[in-house]
Amino acid sequence: MDATSVFDRGTKIVLRFILIYVFLASVWVLFSDSILTQFVSDVDTYSRLQTYKGWAFIVFTGALLLVYLKPRIEALNKSQKTLLDAEQELKSRLDYELTTVECMQILLETTDIADVLPDILDIVHRTVGNSRSYIFQNEEDHKLGLCMSQAYEVVADGISREIDNPDLKHLPYSEGSSTLLTTLQAKQHYAHVVEELDEPDRTILSEQGILSILILPIFCGQELWGFIGFDDCENARQWHEDDINLLRIVADGIGEAILRKRAEKALKESEERFKALHNASFGGIAIHDKGVILDCNQGLSEVSGHTIEELIGMDGLLLIAEDFRGIVMSNILSGSEEAYEVIGLRKDFTEYPLRLEAKNIPYKEKEVRVVEFRDISKQKKAEEALRENETKLNAMIANIADVIAISDEGGINIYKSPNIEKWFGWRPEEIVGVSTWANIHPDDLARTQEIFASLQDKPNATVSAESRYLCKDGTYKWIEFTAINLLHNPSIKGILLNYHDITVHKQAEDALRESEKKFRNYIENAPHGIFILDEKGSYVEINETACVLTGYSENELLGTNLIDRVVPEFVYKAENGLKELISNGFSSVELLFIRKDETVCWLRRDAAKLSETRYLMFASDITEKKKAEHSLIEAKMMAEENSRIKSEFLANMSHELRTPLTAIIGFSDMLRTEKFGGLNEKQLGFADHILKSGEHLLELINEILDLSKIEAGKMELECEEFSLSEMFDEIETLTAPIMGRKNIDLKIDNNIQTRQIFADRLKFKQIMYNLLSNAIKFTSDNGNISIVADKTDNEVLVSVSDSGIGIPEHRLKDIFNPFTQVDASNKRKYGGTGLGLTLVKQFVEMHNGSIRVESEEGKGSTFTFTIVDSICNQKISVDSEIE
Ligand code: ADP
């Protein structure tokens, strides 16, 4: 019933009352007198009644009115009250409705839910008129379980704020009400007068001064996002359904708004992502309808060289090289969604490898094709490079000395490089899938497995070791391997091994060890002291003999220096020896060393460089040798002295002999002339014999005298310039009589006639005379002699050849020795002293020349000598006394 109907009803009652009253009044006015007249005959009574007739009517109608109106007025009052209550309720509902609408409007229009939640809360708070309104947001905590934090709050005047209460931040549900979470999860409201609650909820809420509480869950889809709640701290109020409904609508609205915002955000992000992906795509994307491009991205513009504006509306086939348009068209027509490769055509008509992949999609109510254009030039190049690299890698792996292998965690071979066949005989497929340990020598197995075990759980850890490896022919080879743990590496997923055959190396090592042993043995037993020195000359290694030699123990010697324990006068020599060793790589010194027992010995040290920091030194005791040398020097000096005395003696003796000999020759010659008396034939023969013997003796003495002078060092060159031709003429003149007697033919072939030579003229003449007189002497009558002279750079070469008796080969080497004659019997036949060639050789050598002889017995001899031209330019006087 609304106010209008209440008013209408009241009006009707009043109108009806007036109508009845007017009717009764009219009846009363019309019939009261006649009625009165009928019942009252007394005039006084009648007149008195006439007087009270009006009052009686009023009382009567009043009573009637009372009887009639009272219940109606009461009903009317009641109706009015009901009407007011209804009006109040209606107003309240209207407020709730308006609040709901306002909140929904805000939530629908908002761009940021967080911004509007305080307003929503405020509006609802004002509408409900409670003490405190709040929103809590849930947080997931792996340890504490689901937690709540107060996010927003509105309070009435005089009510304390709880928004900053740290206890209401990240508060686990499990620490609060026992029923709240389950109630909210069941999408139920939590509405209670606190006094009526069970523990612990009652105590918890009472302590906060809350008398009545209403909480509703906020669900975001299926997720319990949080809750909205109302506290009444002033009244233990029973929550009205409208409050509950309002809150439910608002809570649902908040949940939906959050969900919507989330969806919008996700959509926006997705759009942005799509847009970013679309443009950041590495290729071009186009949507086309039967080849005509409807839309495309920036990528297609970059790939094709056309602008986006040019591309839209363009026939997509123009982006394909002519030869490939047929394939593309047939794929479009068949609706194929397989990726395929063609050749693309850019705006500048250059061609490039292109990969196309299309999908049929609905677009703006049409079935179109979206196609991805991918320039695969780089990919093609990379593929080619990869292929090349792979080929190279395979070739390398197949040809390197190392075998490359991969085994899994359990030691099973999962890869073997092909070159394993070359080194160990196995074909890879024969041992892939087999345990690595199957090929390891039983004696090396435990050790090798232990080494592998050390790699476990250590990514990138590396080990190296040696072991024996079984070849296909049943023999074992020593290998050196390196293993690296690449189990974590997605492209290897195993233990990577490389190994190679070191059998030869092992054998060499054994040989080296053997050799070292031998060497060590030799060193230890060597007769020499052997020292290994560092670059400062300090001993770092020594052998036993070195200790014996020096008298010091190994420990006493090690660390001491090459210079130490040398007699002070030899320290300088020792230092120089060390310097020479370091700079030249070798040195040899002899010095006096002080042994431990203070005796001194001569040591010879021969050292050589082994490396930059190591030198090897042999030391030997040469004391005895030194003594022998000393004796030898003394003996030599004595011999030289004796020789000098002898030469002097001979020189003197020759002089002493020549004087009487001159007298013998002179007087015997005089006797032969018979100037001082006649001689018989026998006497004449004796005189002749004395003369010849004297002359021979004089010749002998002269030659001995010359040799003695040379040996005594008193014969020196007296060089001058002279003509060789003149020299030969002189010699020819000198020997002409003897040659004439034997009818010998002399030929002189002087090839250096025009030039003077520079030599000792007299000695040169003596050389020529001796050689020529020998040639004449040993050549029979009618023989031939020739002299040939030649000149080399700075030498004069002269040879004297004859057709005489020659010299036996075995005597050739002796004939330049003093007193040597080929046949003693010749002495008688040919005469001579056996000193002529000795003198020739001495004179030639004084000229820095040499002499040689070529001869054949019975055929003749050739003596060839050279002298250095210009050998001397000084004149030295010959000892006049000896001369
Ligand atoms: P001799 O005074 O004996 O000639 P030499 O020293 O001149 O002494 O010669 C030594 C020896 O060399 C000679 O006795 C001779 O046997 C041999 N001899 C030297 N020249 C010739 C030659 N031209 N032909 C053969 N034998 C020669």
JSON list of N, CA and C in Angstrom, two decimals, residues 608-666:
[
{"chain": "A", "resi": 608, "resn": "ALA", "atom": "N", "xyz": [130.89, -28.89, -21.24]},
{"chain": "A", "resi": 608, "resn": "ALA", "atom": "CA", "xyz": [130.06, -28.56, -22.42]},
{"chain": "A", "resi": 608, "resn": "ALA", "atom": "C", "xyz": [128.63, -28.30, -21.95]},
{"chain": "A", "resi": 609, "resn": "LYS", "atom": "N", "xyz": [127.94, -27.50, -22.75]},
{"chain": "A", "resi": 609, "resn": "LYS", "atom": "CA", "xyz": [126.57, -27.09, -22.39]},
{"chain": "A", "resi": 609, "resn": "LYS", "atom": "C", "xyz": [125.59, -28.22, -22.71]},
{"chain": "A", "resi": 610, "resn": "LEU", "atom": "N", "xyz": [124.71, -28.52, -21.75]},
{"chain": "A", "resi": 610, "resn": "LEU", "atom": "CA", "xyz": [123.64, -29.50, -22.00]},
{"chain": "A", "resi": 610, "resn": "LEU", "atom": "C", "xyz": [122.34, -28.78, -22.33]},
{"chain": "A", "resi": 611, "resn": "SER", "atom": "N", "xyz": [122.06, -27.72, -21.56]},
{"chain": "A", "resi": 611, "resn": "SER", "atom": "CA", "xyz": [120.85, -26.92, -21.80]},
{"chain": "A", "resi": 611, "resn": "SER", "atom": "C", "xyz": [121.14, -25.53, -21.26]},
{"chain": "A", "resi": 612, "resn": "GLU", "atom": "N", "xyz": [120.12, -24.67, -21.28]},
{"chain": "A", "resi": 612, "resn": "GLU", "atom": "CA", "xyz": [120.33, -23.30, -20.80]},
{"chain": "A", "resi": 612, "resn": "GLU", "atom": "C", "xyz": [120.75, -23.27, -19.34]},
{"chain": "A", "resi": 613, "resn": "THR", "atom": "N", "xyz": [120.36, -24.29, -18.60]},
{"chain": "A", "resi": 613, "resn": "THR", "atom": "CA", "xyz": [120.65, -24.24, -17.16]},
{"chain": "A", "resi": 613, "resn": "THR", "atom": "C", "xyz": [121.52, -25.40, -16.68]},
{"chain": "A", "resi": 614, "resn": "ARG", "atom": "N", "xyz": [121.96, -26.24, -17.61]},
{"chain": "A", "resi": 614, "resn": "ARG", "atom": "CA", "xyz": [122.74, -27.39, -17.19]},
{"chain": "A", "resi": 614, "resn": "ARG", "atom": "C", "xyz": [124.00, -27.55, -18.06]},
{"chain": "A", "resi": 615, "resn": "TYR", "atom": "N", "xyz": [125.11, -27.85, -17.39]},
{"chain": "A", "resi": 615, "resn": "TYR", "atom": "CA", "xyz": [126.39, -28.05, -18.07]},
{"chain": "A", "resi": 615, "resn": "TYR", "atom": "C", "xyz": [127.02, -29.33, -17.55]},
{"chain": "A", "resi": 616, "resn": "LEU", "atom": "N", "xyz": [127.68, -30.05, -18.46]},
{"chain": "A", "resi": 616, "resn": "LEU", "atom": "CA", "xyz": [128.32, -31.31, -18.08]},
{"chain": "A", "resi": 616, "resn": "LEU", "atom": "C", "xyz": [129.82, -31.07, -18.05]},
{"chain": "A", "resi": 617, "resn": "MET", "atom": "N", "xyz": [130.48, -31.52, -16.96]},
{"chain": "A", "resi": 617, "resn": "MET", "atom": "CA", "xyz": [131.93, -31.30, -16.85]},
{"chain": "A", "resi": 617, "resn": "MET", "atom": "C", "xyz": [132.62, -32.61, -16.48]},
{"chain": "A", "resi": 618, "resn": "PHE", "atom": "N", "xyz": [133.67, -32.91, -17.24]},
{"chain": "A", "resi": 618, "resn": "PHE", "atom": "CA", "xyz": [134.53, -34.05, -16.92]},
{"chain": "A", "resi": 618, "resn": "PHE", "atom": "C", "xyz": [135.78, -33.49, -16.25]},
{"chain": "A", "resi": 619, "resn": "ALA", "atom": "N", "xyz": [136.19, -34.12, -15.17]},
{"chain": "A", "resi": 619, "resn": "ALA", "atom": "CA", "xyz": [137.42, -33.67, -14.51]},
{"chain": "A", "resi": 619, "resn": "ALA", "atom": "C", "xyz": [138.34, -34.88, -14.37]},
{"chain": "A", "resi": 620, "resn": "SER", "atom": "N", "xyz": [139.58, -34.69, -14.75]},
{"chain": "A", "resi": 620, "resn": "SER", "atom": "CA", "xyz": [140.52, -35.79, -14.59]},
{"chain": "A", "resi": 620, "resn": "SER", "atom": "C", "xyz": [141.82, -35.28, -13.97]},
{"chain": "A", "resi": 621, "resn": "ASP", "atom": "N", "xyz": [142.44, -36.17, -13.22]},
{"chain": "A", "resi": 621, "resn": "ASP", "atom": "CA", "xyz": [143.69, -35.83, -12.53]},
{"chain": "A", "resi": 621, "resn": "ASP", "atom": "C", "xyz": [144.81, -35.95, -13.55]},
{"chain": "A", "resi": 622, "resn": "ILE", "atom": "N", "xyz": [145.44, -34.82, -13.89]},
{"chain": "A", "resi": 622, "resn": "ILE", "atom": "CA", "xyz": [146.50, -34.87, -14.91]},
{"chain": "A", "resi": 622, "resn": "ILE", "atom": "C", "xyz": [147.86, -34.55, -14.27]},
{"chain": "A", "resi": 623, "resn": "THR", "atom": "N", "xyz": [147.92, -34.77, -12.97]},
{"chain": "A", "resi": 623, "resn": "THR", "atom": "CA", "xyz": [149.17, -34.46, -12.27]},
{"chain": "A", "resi": 623, "resn": "THR", "atom": "C", "xyz": [150.34, -35.22, -12.91]},
{"chain": "A", "resi": 624, "resn": "GLU", "atom": "N", "xyz": [150.15, -36.54, -13.15]},
{"chain": "A", "resi": 624, "resn": "GLU", "atom": "CA", "xyz": [151.22, -37.35, -13.73]},
{"chain": "A", "resi": 624, "resn": "GLU", "atom": "C", "xyz": [151.58, -36.86, -15.11]},
{"chain": "A", "resi": 625, "resn": "LYS", "atom": "N", "xyz": [150.54, -36.53, -15.91]},
{"chain": "A", "resi": 625, "resn": "LYS", "atom": "CA", "xyz": [150.78, -36.06, -17.27]},
{"chain": "A", "resi": 625, "resn": "LYS", "atom": "C", "xyz": [151.57, -34.76, -17.24]},
{"chain": "A", "resi": 626, "resn": "LYS", "atom": "N", "xyz": [151.15, -33.92, -16.28]},
{"chain": "A", "resi": 626, "resn": "LYS", "atom": "CA", "xyz": [151.83, -32.62, -16.16]},
{"chain": "A", "resi": 626, "resn": "LYS", "atom": "C", "xyz": [153.31, -32.84, -15.85]},
{"chain": "A", "resi": 627, "resn": "LYS", "atom": "N", "xyz": [153.55, -33.81, -14.95]},
{"chain": "A", "resi": 627, "resn": "LYS", "atom": "CA", "xyz": [154.95, -34.10, -14.60]},
{"chain": "A", "resi": 627, "resn": "LYS", "atom": "C", "xyz": [155.70, -34.58, -15.85]},
{"chain": "A", "resi": 628, "resn": "ALA", "atom": "N", "xyz": [155.06, -35.49, -16.61]},
{"chain": "A", "resi": 628, "resn": "ALA", "atom": "CA", "xyz": [155.71, -36.02, -17.82]},
{"chain": "A", "resi": 628, "resn": "ALA", "atom": "C", "xyz": [155.98, -34.90, -18.81]},
{"chain": "A", "resi": 629, "resn": "GLU", "atom": "N", "xyz": [154.98, -34.01, -18.95]},
{"chain": "A", "resi": 629, "resn": "GLU", "atom": "CA", "xyz": [155.14, -32.88, -19.88]},
{"chain": "A", "resi": 629, "resn": "GLU", "atom": "C", "xyz": [156.33, -32.03, -19.49]},
{"chain": "A", "resi": 630, "resn": "HIS", "atom": "N", "xyz": [156.38, -31.83, -18.17]},
{"chain": "A", "resi": 630, "resn": "HIS", "atom": "CA", "xyz": [157.46, -31.01, -17.64]},
{"chain": "A", "resi": 630, "resn": "HIS", "atom": "C", "xyz": [158.82, -31.62, -18.00]},
{"chain": "A", "resi": 631, "resn": "SER", "atom": "N", "xyz": [158.90, -32.97, -17.81]},
{"chain": "A", "resi": 631, "resn": "SER", "atom": "CA", "xyz": [160.16, -33.66, -18.12]},
{"chain": "A", "resi": 631, "resn": "SER", "atom": "C", "xyz": [160.46, -33.54, -19.61]},
{"chain": "A", "resi": 632, "resn": "LEU", "atom": "N", "xyz": [159.40, -33.68, -20.40]},
{"chain": "A", "resi": 632, "resn": "LEU", "atom": "CA", "xyz": [159.55, -33.63, -21.85]},
{"chain": "A", "resi": 632, "resn": "LEU", "atom": "C", "xyz": [160.07, -32.27, -22.29]},
{"chain": "A", "resi": 633, "resn": "ILE", "atom": "N", "xyz": [159.47, -31.22, -21.69]},
{"chain": "A", "resi": 633, "resn": "ILE", "atom": "CA", "xyz": [159.90, -29.86, -22.05]},
{"chain": "A", "resi": 633, "resn": "ILE", "atom": "C", "xyz": [161.38, -29.69, -21.71]},
{"chain": "A", "resi": 634, "resn": "GLU", "atom": "N", "xyz": [161.71, -30.21, -20.51]},
{"chain": "A", "resi": 634, "resn": "GLU", "atom": "CA", "xyz": [163.11, -30.09, -20.10]},
{"chain": "A", "resi": 634, "resn": "GLU", "atom": "C", "xyz": [164.01, -30.82, -21.08]},
{"chain": "A", "resi": 635, "resn": "ALA", "atom": "N", "xyz": [163.55, -32.07, -21.47]},
{"chain": "A", "resi": 635, "resn": "ALA", "atom": "CA", "xyz": [164.35, -32.87, -22.41]},
{"chain": "A", "resi": 635, "resn": "ALA", "atom": "C", "xyz": [164.48, -32.15, -23.74]},
{"chain": "A", "resi": 636, "resn": "LYS", "atom": "N", "xyz": [163.32, -31.53, -24.18]},
{"chain": "A", "resi": 636, "resn": "LYS", "atom": "CA", "xyz": [163.33, -30.85, -25.47]},
{"chain": "A", "resi": 636, "resn": "LYS", "atom": "C", "xyz": [164.31, -29.66, -25.42]},
{"chain": "A", "resi": 637, "resn": "MET", "atom": "N", "xyz": [164.19, -28.94, -24.31]},
{"chain": "A", "resi": 637, "resn": "MET", "atom": "CA", "xyz": [165.08, -27.78, -24.18]},
{"chain": "A", "resi": 637, "resn": "MET", "atom": "C", "xyz": [166.53, -28.24, -24.22]},
{"chain": "A", "resi": 638, "resn": "MET", "atom": "N", "xyz": [166.77, -29.40, -23.55]},
{"chain": "A", "resi": 638, "resn": "MET", "atom": "CA", "xyz": [168.13, -29.92, -23.52]},
{"chain": "A", "resi": 638, "resn": "MET", "atom": "C", "xyz": [168.57, -30.31, -24.93]},
{"chain": "A", "resi": 639, "resn": "ALA", "atom": "N", "xyz": [167.63, -31.00, -25.65]},
{"chain": "A", "resi": 639, "resn": "ALA", "atom": "CA", "xyz": [167.96, -31.45, -27.00]},
{"chain": "A", "resi": 639, "resn": "ALA", "atom": "C", "xyz": [168.23, -30.25, -27.90]},
{"chain": "A", "resi": 640, "resn": "GLU", "atom": "N", "xyz": [167.39, -29.22, -27.74]},
{"chain": "A", "resi": 640, "resn": "GLU", "atom": "CA", "xyz": [167.58, -28.02, -28.56]},
{"chain": "A", "resi": 640, "resn": "GLU", "atom": "C", "xyz": [168.94, -27.38, -28.25]},
{"chain": "A", "resi": 641, "resn": "GLU", "atom": "N", "xyz": [169.24, -27.39, -26.98]},
{"chain": "A", "resi": 641, "resn": "GLU", "atom": "CA", "xyz": [170.53, -26.81, -26.57]},
{"chain": "A", "resi": 641, "resn": "GLU", "atom": "C", "xyz": [171.68, -27.62, -27.19]},
{"chain": "A", "resi": 642, "resn": "ASN", "atom": "N", "xyz": [171.50, -28.97, -27.11]},
{"chain": "A", "resi": 642, "resn": "ASN", "atom": "CA", "xyz": [172.53, -29.85, -27.68]},
{"chain": "A", "resi": 642, "resn": "ASN", "atom": "C", "xyz": [172.68, -29.62, -29.17]},
{"chain": "A", "resi": 643, "resn": "SER", "atom": "N", "xyz": [171.50, -29.49, -29.84]},
{"chain": "A", "resi": 643, "resn": "SER", "atom": "CA", "xyz": [171.52, -29.29, -31.28]},
{"chain": "A", "resi": 643, "resn": "SER", "atom": "C", "xyz": [172.24, -27.99, -31.62]},
{"chain": "A", "resi": 644, "resn": "ARG", "atom": "N", "xyz": [171.91, -26.98, -30.79]},
{"chain": "A", "resi": 644, "resn": "ARG", "atom": "CA", "xyz": [172.56, -25.68, -31.03]},
{"chain": "A", "resi": 644, "resn": "ARG", "atom": "C", "xyz": [174.07, -25.80, -30.84]},
{"chain": "A", "resi": 645, "resn": "ILE", "atom": "N", "xyz": [174.44, -26.52, -29.79]},
{"chain": "A", "resi": 645, "resn": "ILE", "atom": "CA", "xyz": [175.88, -26.68, -29.51]},
{"chain": "A", "resi": 645, "resn": "ILE", "atom": "C", "xyz": [176.54, -27.45, -30.66]},
{"chain": "A", "resi": 646, "resn": "LYS", "atom": "N", "xyz": [175.78, -28.49, -31.12]},
{"chain": "A", "resi": 646, "resn": "LYS", "atom": "CA", "xyz": [176.30, -29.32, -32.20]},
{"chain": "A", "resi": 646, "resn": "LYS", "atom": "C", "xyz": [176.51, -28.47, -33.46]},
{"chain": "A", "resi": 647, "resn": "SER", "atom": "N", "xyz": [175.45, -27.66, -33.76]},
{"chain": "A", "resi": 647, "resn": "SER", "atom": "CA", "xyz": [175.55, -26.85, -34.96]},
{"chain": "A", "resi": 647, "resn": "SER", "atom": "C", "xyz": [176.71, -25.86, -34.87]},
{"chain": "A", "resi": 648, "resn": "GLU", "atom": "N", "xyz": [176.80, -25.32, -33.66]},
{"chain": "A", "resi": 648, "resn": "GLU", "atom": "CA", "xyz": [177.91, -24.38, -33.46]},
{"chain": "A", "resi": 648, "resn": "GLU", "atom": "C", "xyz": [179.25, -25.08, -33.63]},
{"chain": "A", "resi": 649, "resn": "PHE", "atom": "N", "xyz": [179.26, -26.31, -33.04]},
{"chain": "A", "resi": 649, "resn": "PHE", "atom": "CA", "xyz": [180.49, -27.10, -33.12]},
{"chain": "A", "resi": 649, "resn": "PHE", "atom": "C", "xyz": [180.85, -27.39, -34.59]},
{"chain": "A", "resi": 650, "resn": "LEU", "atom": "N", "xyz": [179.79, -27.83, -35.32]},
{"chain": "A", "resi": 650, "resn": "LEU", "atom": "CA", "xyz": [180.02, -28.18, -36.72]},
{"chain": "A", "resi": 650, "resn": "LEU", "atom": "C", "xyz": [180.49, -26.97, -37.51]},
{"chain": "A", "resi": 651, "resn": "ALA", "atom": "N", "xyz": [179.81, -25.83, -37.24]},
{"chain": "A", "resi": 651, "resn": "ALA", "atom": "CA", "xyz": [180.20, -24.61, -37.96]},
{"chain": "A", "resi": 651, "resn": "ALA", "atom": "C", "xyz": [181.66, -24.29, -37.68]},
{"chain": "A", "resi": 652, "resn": "ASN", "atom": "N", "xyz": [181.97, -24.41, -36.37]},
{"chain": "A", "resi": 652, "resn": "ASN", "atom": "CA", "xyz": [183.35, -24.10, -36.01]},
{"chain": "A", "resi": 652, "resn": "ASN", "atom": "C", "xyz": [184.33, -25.11, -36.62]},
{"chain": "A", "resi": 653, "resn": "MET", "atom": "N", "xyz": [183.91, -26.38, -36.48]},
{"chain": "A", "resi": 653, "resn": "MET", "atom": "CA", "xyz": [184.78, -27.44, -36.98]},
{"chain": "A", "resi": 653, "resn": "MET", "atom": "C", "xyz": [184.99, -27.32, -38.48]},
{"chain": "A", "resi": 654, "resn": "SER", "atom": "N", "xyz": [183.88, -27.00, -39.20]},
{"chain": "A", "resi": 654, "resn": "SER", "atom": "CA", "xyz": [183.98, -26.87, -40.66]},
{"chain": "A", "resi": 654, "resn": "SER", "atom": "C", "xyz": [184.97, -25.77, -41.00]},
{"chain": "A", "resi": 655, "resn": "HIS", "atom": "N", "xyz": [184.88, -24.69, -40.23]},
{"chain": "A", "resi": 655, "resn": "HIS", "atom": "CA", "xyz": [185.80, -23.59, -40.46]},
{"chain": "A", "resi": 655, "resn": "HIS", "atom": "C", "xyz": [187.25, -24.05, -40.23]},
{"chain": "A", "resi": 656, "resn": "GLU", "atom": "N", "xyz": [187.40, -24.77, -39.08]},
{"chain": "A", "resi": 656, "resn": "GLU", "atom": "CA", "xyz": [188.73, -25.25, -38.73]},
{"chain": "A", "resi": 656, "resn": "GLU", "atom": "C", "xyz": [189.25, -26.25, -39.77]},
{"chain": "A", "resi": 657, "resn": "LEU", "atom": "N", "xyz": [188.32, -27.03, -40.36]},
{"chain": "A", "resi": 657, "resn": "LEU", "atom": "CA", "xyz": [188.72, -28.05, -41.32]},
{"chain": "A", "resi": 657, "resn": "LEU", "atom": "C", "xyz": [189.09, -27.43, -42.67]},
{"chain": "A", "resi": 658, "resn": "ARG", "atom": "N", "xyz": [188.29, -26.39, -43.03]},
{"chain": "A", "resi": 658, "resn": "ARG", "atom": "CA", "xyz": [188.49, -25.84, -44.38]},
{"chain": "A", "resi": 658, "resn": "ARG", "atom": "C", "xyz": [189.89, -25.23, -44.55]},
{"chain": "A", "resi": 659, "resn": "THR", "atom": "N", "xyz": [190.40, -24.65, -43.50]},
{"chain": "A", "resi": 659, "resn": "THR", "atom": "CA", "xyz": [191.72, -23.97, -43.60]},
{"chain": "A", "resi": 659, "resn": "THR", "atom": "C", "xyz": [192.82, -24.96, -44.00]},
{"chain": "A", "resi": 660, "resn": "PRO", "atom": "N", "xyz": [192.96, -26.09, -43.21]},
{"chain": "A", "resi": 660, "resn": "PRO", "atom": "CA", "xyz": [193.99, -27.03, -43.65]},
{"chain": "A", "resi": 660, "resn": "PRO", "atom": "C", "xyz": [193.66, -27.68, -44.99]},
{"chain": "A", "resi": 661, "resn": "LEU", "atom": "N", "xyz": [192.35, -27.85, -45.26]},
{"chain": "A", "resi": 661, "resn": "LEU", "atom": "CA", "xyz": [191.95, -28.50, -46.51]},
{"chain": "A", "resi": 661, "resn": "LEU", "atom": "C", "xyz": [192.33, -27.64, -47.71]},
{"chain": "A", "resi": 662, "resn": "THR", "atom": "N", "xyz": [192.19, -26.36, -47.58]},
{"chain": "A", "resi": 662, "resn": "THR", "atom": "CA", "xyz": [192.57, -25.44, -48.65]},
{"chain": "A", "resi": 662, "resn": "THR", "atom": "C", "xyz": [194.07, -25.62, -48.96]},
{"chain": "A", "resi": 663, "resn": "ALA", "atom": "N", "xyz": [194.84, -25.78, -47.86]},
{"chain": "A", "resi": 663, "resn": "ALA", "atom": "CA", "xyz": [196.29, -25.98, -48.03]},
{"chain": "A", "resi": 663, "resn": "ALA", "atom": "C", "xyz": [196.55, -27.30, -48.75]},
{"chain": "A", "resi": 664, "resn": "ILE", "atom": "N", "xyz": [195.80, -28.38, -48.37]},
{"chain": "A", "resi": 664, "resn": "ILE", "atom": "CA", "xyz": [195.99, -29.71, -48.99]},
{"chain": "A", "resi": 664, "resn": "ILE", "atom": "C", "xyz": [195.68, -29.64, -50.48]},
{"chain": "A", "resi": 665, "resn": "ILE", "atom": "N", "xyz": [194.53, -28.99, -50.81]},
{"chain": "A", "resi": 665, "resn": "ILE", "atom": "CA", "xyz": [194.12, -28.93, -52.22]},
{"chain": "A", "resi": 665, "resn": "ILE", "atom": "C", "xyz": [195.15, -28.11, -53.02]},
{"chain": "A", "resi": 666, "resn": "GLY", "atom": "N", "xyz": [195.52, -26.96, -52.44]},
{"chain": "A", "resi": 666, "resn": "GLY", "atom": "CA", "xyz": [196.45, -26.06, -53.13]},
{"chain": "A", "resi": 666, "resn": "GLY", "atom": "C", "xyz": [197.80, -26.76, -53.39]}
]
